[in-house]
Short mmCIF file of C-alpha atoms and ligand atoms in Angstrom, two decimals:
data_model
loop_
_atom_site.label_atom_id
_atom_site.label_comp_id
_atom_site.label_asym_id
_atom_site.label_seq_id
_atom_site.Cartn_x
_atom_site.Cartn_y
_atom_site.Cartn_z
CA UNK W 1391 0.00 0.00 0.00
CA UNK W 1392 1.38 3.41 -0.98
CA UNK W 1393 1.98 6.02 1.70
CA UNK W 1394 -0.46 8.90 1.51
CA UNK W 1395 1.38 12.18 1.65
CA UNK W 1396 0.10 15.75 1.91
CA UNK W 1397 2.74 18.45 1.46
CA UNK W 1398 2.30 22.16 2.04
CA UNK W 1399 4.40 24.43 -0.18
CA UNK W 1400 4.42 27.88 1.35
CA UNK W 1401 6.44 29.40 -1.50
CA UNK W 1402 7.72 32.90 -0.56
CA UNK W 1403 5.20 33.34 2.28
CA UNK W 1404 5.38 33.25 6.09
CA UNK W 1405 8.30 34.70 7.95
CA UNK W 1406 9.28 33.61 11.46
CA UNK W 1407 6.28 35.07 13.31
CA UNK W 1408 3.71 33.60 10.93
CA UNK W 1409 5.52 30.28 11.01
CA UNK W 1410 5.37 30.21 14.82
CA UNK W 1411 1.66 31.01 14.80
CA UNK W 1412 0.91 28.37 12.19
CA UNK W 1413 2.72 25.52 13.91
CA UNK W 1414 1.45 26.40 17.37
CA UNK W 1415 -2.10 26.29 16.00
CA UNK W 1416 -1.48 23.16 13.93
CA UNK W 1417 0.11 21.15 16.72
CA UNK W 1418 -2.59 22.15 19.21
CA UNK W 1419 -5.39 21.29 16.77
CA UNK W 1420 -7.18 18.21 18.03
CA UNK W 1421 -8.37 17.18 14.52
CA UNK W 1422 -4.79 16.36 13.67
CA UNK W 1423 -4.81 13.53 16.22
CA UNK W 1424 -7.56 11.78 14.26
CA UNK W 1425 -5.86 11.61 10.88
CA UNK W 1426 -5.21 8.33 9.19
CA UNK W 1427 -2.09 6.89 10.83
CA UNK W 1428 -0.77 5.69 7.45
CA UNK W 1429 -0.54 9.22 6.28
CA UNK W 1430 2.47 11.53 6.22
CA UNK W 1431 2.16 15.29 6.43
CA UNK W 1432 4.98 17.64 5.46
CA UNK W 1433 5.35 21.42 5.36
CA UNK W 1434 7.89 23.26 3.22
CA UNK W 1435 8.35 26.80 4.56
CA UNK W 1436 10.78 29.27 2.97
CA UNK W 1437 14.46 28.75 3.91
CA UNK W 1438 14.49 31.54 6.50
CA UNK W 1439 11.62 29.94 8.45
CA UNK W 1440 13.02 26.41 8.43
CA UNK W 1441 14.92 26.72 11.70
CA UNK W 1442 11.86 27.99 13.56
CA UNK W 1443 9.70 25.26 12.04
CA UNK W 1444 12.29 22.62 12.82
CA UNK W 1445 12.34 23.56 16.51
CA UNK W 1446 8.56 23.61 16.75
CA UNK W 1447 8.26 20.21 15.07
CA UNK W 1448 10.78 18.47 17.31
CA UNK W 1449 8.28 16.13 18.96
CA UNK W 1450 5.84 15.97 16.11
CA UNK W 1451 5.14 13.43 13.37
CA UNK W 1452 4.81 16.25 10.86
CA UNK W 1453 7.81 16.27 8.56
CA UNK W 1454 9.75 19.30 7.43
CA UNK W 1455 10.66 19.92 3.81
CA UNK W 1456 12.44 22.51 1.68
CA UNK W 1457 11.25 24.07 -1.54
CA UNK W 1458 14.51 23.65 -3.45
CA UNK W 1459 18.20 22.89 -2.97
CA UNK W 1460 21.49 23.56 -4.69
CA UNK W 1461 22.87 20.85 -6.93
CA UNK W 1462 26.31 21.65 -5.44
CA UNK W 1463 27.56 20.33 -2.13
CA UNK W 1464 29.21 23.57 -0.90
CA UNK W 1465 31.47 26.43 -1.96
CA UNK W 1466 31.25 29.63 -3.97
CA UNK W 1467 27.59 29.57 -5.03
CA UNK W 1468 26.15 32.85 -3.78
CA UNK W 1469 22.54 32.61 -2.63
CA UNK W 1470 22.39 28.82 -2.72
CA UNK W 1471 21.50 26.41 0.11
CA UNK W 1472 23.10 22.95 0.29
CA UNK W 1473 21.62 19.59 1.20
CA UNK W 1474 23.79 19.27 4.32
CA UNK W 1475 22.42 22.59 5.54
CA UNK W 1476 18.88 21.27 5.08
CA UNK W 1477 19.80 18.02 6.81
CA UNK W 1478 21.08 19.97 9.80
CA UNK W 1479 17.61 21.51 10.02
CA UNK W 1480 16.07 18.01 9.92
CA UNK W 1481 14.42 18.38 6.53
CA UNK W 1482 13.22 15.04 5.22
CA UNK W 1483 11.72 16.10 1.88
CA UNK W 1484 12.91 18.50 -0.81
CA UNK W 1485 10.73 19.75 -3.66
CA UNK W 1486 12.58 19.93 -6.98
CA UNK W 1487 11.45 21.10 -10.40
CA UNK W 1488 8.46 23.12 -9.25
CA UNK W 1489 7.01 24.82 -12.34
CA UNK W 1490 7.82 28.22 -10.84
CA UNK W 1491 11.50 27.21 -10.74
CA UNK W 1492 11.28 25.83 -14.26
CA UNK W 1493 9.56 28.99 -15.50
CA UNK W 1494 11.32 31.82 -13.65
CA UNK W 1495 14.72 30.24 -13.06
CA UNK W 1496 14.93 28.19 -16.26
CA UNK W 1497 15.48 24.88 -14.45
CA UNK W 1498 15.71 21.99 -16.89
CA UNK W 1499 14.81 18.30 -16.52
CA UNK W 1500 18.53 17.55 -16.54
CA UNK W 1501 19.26 19.90 -13.60
CA UNK W 1502 16.20 18.61 -11.73
CA UNK W 1503 17.44 15.05 -12.27
CA UNK W 1504 20.88 15.94 -10.88
CA UNK W 1505 19.30 17.58 -7.82
CA UNK W 1506 17.05 14.57 -7.22
CA UNK W 1507 19.99 12.16 -7.44
CA UNK W 1508 22.00 14.30 -4.99
CA UNK W 1509 19.04 14.31 -2.59
CA UNK W 1510 18.83 10.51 -2.79
CA UNK W 1511 22.58 10.21 -2.17
CA UNK W 1512 21.99 12.11 1.06
CA UNK W 1513 19.09 9.81 1.96
CA UNK W 1514 16.39 12.46 1.81
CA UNK W 1515 13.26 12.27 -0.34
CA UNK W 1516 12.94 14.35 -3.49
CA UNK W 1517 9.44 15.44 -4.47
CA UNK W 1518 9.89 15.82 -8.22
CA UNK W 1519 7.37 18.04 -10.01
CA UNK W 1520 6.15 17.68 -13.58
CA UNK W 1521 3.25 19.27 -15.42
CA UNK W 1522 2.09 20.74 -18.71
CA UNK W 1523 1.15 24.33 -19.52
CA UNK W 1524 -2.29 25.35 -20.74
CA UNK W 1525 -1.00 25.77 -24.31
CA UNK W 1526 0.43 22.25 -24.23
CA UNK W 1527 -2.83 20.79 -22.89
CA UNK W 1528 -4.87 22.63 -25.48
CA UNK W 1529 -2.55 21.42 -28.24
CA UNK W 1530 -3.11 17.86 -27.00
CA UNK W 1531 0.54 17.54 -26.01
CA UNK W 1532 0.05 16.63 -22.34
CA UNK W 1533 1.23 13.03 -22.58
CA UNK W 1534 4.18 13.92 -24.76
CA UNK W 1535 5.31 16.67 -22.36
CA UNK W 1536 4.83 14.49 -19.27
CA UNK W 1537 6.71 11.62 -20.91
CA UNK W 1538 9.67 13.84 -21.74
CA UNK W 1539 9.73 15.35 -18.25
CA UNK W 1540 9.39 12.03 -16.41
CA UNK W 1541 12.06 10.32 -18.51
CA UNK W 1542 14.34 13.33 -18.02
CA UNK W 1543 13.92 13.69 -14.27
CA UNK W 1544 14.40 9.99 -13.46
CA UNK W 1545 17.34 9.39 -15.79
CA UNK W 1546 20.10 7.21 -14.31
CA UNK W 1547 17.98 6.20 -11.33
CA UNK W 1548 18.05 2.56 -10.29
CA UNK W 1549 14.91 0.72 -9.19
CA UNK W 1550 16.14 1.18 -5.64
CA UNK W 1551 16.32 4.96 -6.21
CA UNK W 1552 12.86 5.03 -7.79
CA UNK W 1553 11.39 3.41 -4.70
CA UNK W 1554 12.52 6.45 -2.71
CA UNK W 1555 11.18 9.27 -4.85
CA UNK W 1556 7.85 11.06 -4.83
CA UNK W 1557 6.39 12.51 -8.03
CA UNK W 1558 4.06 15.50 -8.03
CA UNK W 1559 1.87 16.08 -11.06
CA UNK W 1560 1.10 19.79 -11.15
CA UNK W 1561 -0.54 21.10 -14.30
CA UNK W 1562 0.90 24.60 -14.63
CA UNK W 1563 -2.50 26.04 -15.58
CA UNK W 1564 -3.92 24.88 -12.25
CA UNK W 1565 -1.23 26.30 -9.96
CA UNK W 1566 -2.39 29.32 -8.01
CA UNK W 1567 -5.22 29.93 -10.48
CA UNK W 1568 -8.10 28.55 -8.43
CA UNK W 1569 -8.81 26.24 -11.40
CA UNK W 1570 -7.97 22.65 -10.48
CA UNK W 1571 -7.72 19.71 -12.86
CA UNK W 1572 -10.88 17.60 -12.63
CA UNK W 1573 -10.44 14.31 -10.83
CA UNK W 1574 -10.76 12.56 -14.21
CA UNK W 1575 -8.07 14.73 -15.84
CA UNK W 1576 -5.73 14.26 -12.88
CA UNK W 1577 -6.30 10.50 -12.64
CA UNK W 1578 -5.61 10.07 -16.38
CA UNK W 1579 -2.21 11.73 -16.07
CA UNK W 1580 -1.35 9.94 -12.80
CA UNK W 1581 -2.10 6.60 -14.45
CA UNK W 1582 -0.02 7.60 -17.45
CA UNK W 1583 2.89 8.53 -15.15
CA UNK W 1584 2.61 5.16 -13.40
CA UNK W 1585 2.75 3.40 -16.78
CA UNK W 1586 5.87 5.37 -17.71
CA UNK W 1587 7.44 4.38 -14.39
CA UNK W 1588 6.56 0.73 -15.07
CA UNK W 1589 8.33 0.89 -18.43
CA UNK W 1590 11.42 2.34 -16.73
CA UNK W 1591 11.39 -0.20 -13.88
CA UNK W 1592 8.71 -2.81 -13.23
CA UNK W 1593 5.16 -3.00 -11.90
CA UNK W 1594 6.26 -3.63 -8.30
CA UNK W 1595 8.38 -0.51 -8.28
CA UNK W 1596 5.89 1.73 -10.08
CA UNK W 1597 3.05 0.59 -7.84
CA UNK W 1598 5.07 1.66 -4.80
CA UNK W 1599 5.79 5.23 -5.90
CA UNK W 1600 3.55 7.93 -4.43
CA UNK W 1601 2.23 10.35 -7.04
CA UNK W 1602 0.83 13.59 -5.63
CA UNK W 1603 -1.53 15.98 -7.36
CA UNK W 1604 -0.97 19.73 -7.07
CA UNK W 1605 -2.86 22.67 -8.50
CA UNK W 1606 -5.50 24.65 -6.58
CA UNK W 1607 -6.27 21.85 -4.12
CA UNK W 1608 -8.72 23.17 -1.54
CA UNK W 1609 -11.07 21.67 1.04
CA UNK W 1610 -13.90 21.78 -1.56
CA UNK W 1611 -12.18 19.64 -4.20
CA UNK W 1612 -9.82 17.49 -2.09
CA UNK W 1613 -12.26 14.68 -1.34
CA UNK W 1614 -13.08 13.85 -4.95
CA UNK W 1615 -9.44 14.06 -6.04
CA UNK W 1616 -8.33 11.89 -3.09
CA UNK W 1617 -10.72 9.12 -4.15
CA UNK W 1618 -8.87 8.49 -7.43
CA UNK W 1619 -6.91 5.27 -7.46
CA UNK W 1620 -3.60 6.79 -8.56
CA UNK W 1621 -3.71 9.99 -6.51
CA UNK W 1622 -1.63 9.29 -3.43
CA UNK W 1623 -1.60 12.72 -1.88
CA UNK W 1624 -1.39 16.42 -2.60
CA UNK W 1625 1.13 19.20 -3.02
CA UNK W 1626 -0.76 22.21 -1.73
CA UNK W 1627 0.21 25.86 -2.20
CA UNK W 1628 -2.22 28.59 -1.12
CA UNK W 1629 -4.51 26.39 0.99
CA UNK W 1630 -1.57 25.16 3.10
CA UNK W 1631 -1.03 28.62 4.57
CA UNK W 1632 -4.12 28.40 6.78
CA UNK W 1633 -4.32 25.71 9.46
CA UNK W 1634 -8.02 24.99 8.98
CA UNK W 1635 -7.94 24.55 5.22
CA UNK W 1636 -4.76 22.49 5.39
CA UNK W 1637 -6.22 20.15 8.02
CA UNK W 1638 -9.41 19.76 6.08
CA UNK W 1639 -7.39 18.75 2.98
CA UNK W 1640 -5.40 16.23 5.06
CA UNK W 1641 -8.66 14.77 6.32
CA UNK W 1642 -9.88 14.06 2.79
CA UNK W 1643 -7.76 10.89 2.79
C1 PEP V 3149 2.02 24.63 -5.58
O1 PEP V 3149 2.59 25.60 -5.12
O2 PEP V 3149 2.68 23.63 -5.84
C2 PEP V 3149 0.58 24.69 -5.81
C3 PEP V 3149 -0.01 23.64 -6.28
O3 PEP V 3149 -0.06 25.86 -5.50
P1 PEP V 3149 -1.67 26.07 -5.34
O4 PEP V 3149 -2.17 24.96 -4.47
O5 PEP V 3149 -1.79 27.41 -4.70
O6 PEP V 3149 -2.26 26.00 -6.71
#
């Protein structure tokens, strides 16, 4: 059975004070005690709030994650943050290849693949994002785009590596737009991704990989999306900034 995983991506939101308020409220919230015990929850605050979050999560089952990482181990890379620095802060997950990084910082599948392999070498879990733009969907290129991205981001990974990754399908047109993919659209792509993973490895491996959906997930649409066979969790942006909406999304599984 695949682990269900709900990840909050705070993007460039929530400094130290807001982070403190959020975690104090989240940890105190009694609804969190009732969540499915097979489920993992993770929050990815901005780098400057990681230390605060890490301290507040010390005795919690909620995992900490980062939104990106340098492909380099250390040295003269101004503005970058290394994996060892994130490990010191007890991060367990690292998002790579978010469409905003692909779009604004020109990150390629090849760079994302190198970052993911580095993360695996350090025994952390990469959450690798893929997704098509609206133009690509409208031109009926979704499968082609997803195939190229998946093959690119998992290049040179062994079956053992593949068992340790998480994939997030995030259609670019659904991120931060309020317009989510329908459960049918999302399930179709998730199934397609699982087939691609089977071709690259085998059915046992592909059936074990968690594939998250991301793109305007909110309490109102989470239930229906969560009921799809190949949707194993969510990557949540906006709705992860508020304790109540985030908890309600977690409870959809
Ligand atoms: C995201 O940041 O990955 C995301 C899916 O954002 P939102 O939920 O706000 O669409």
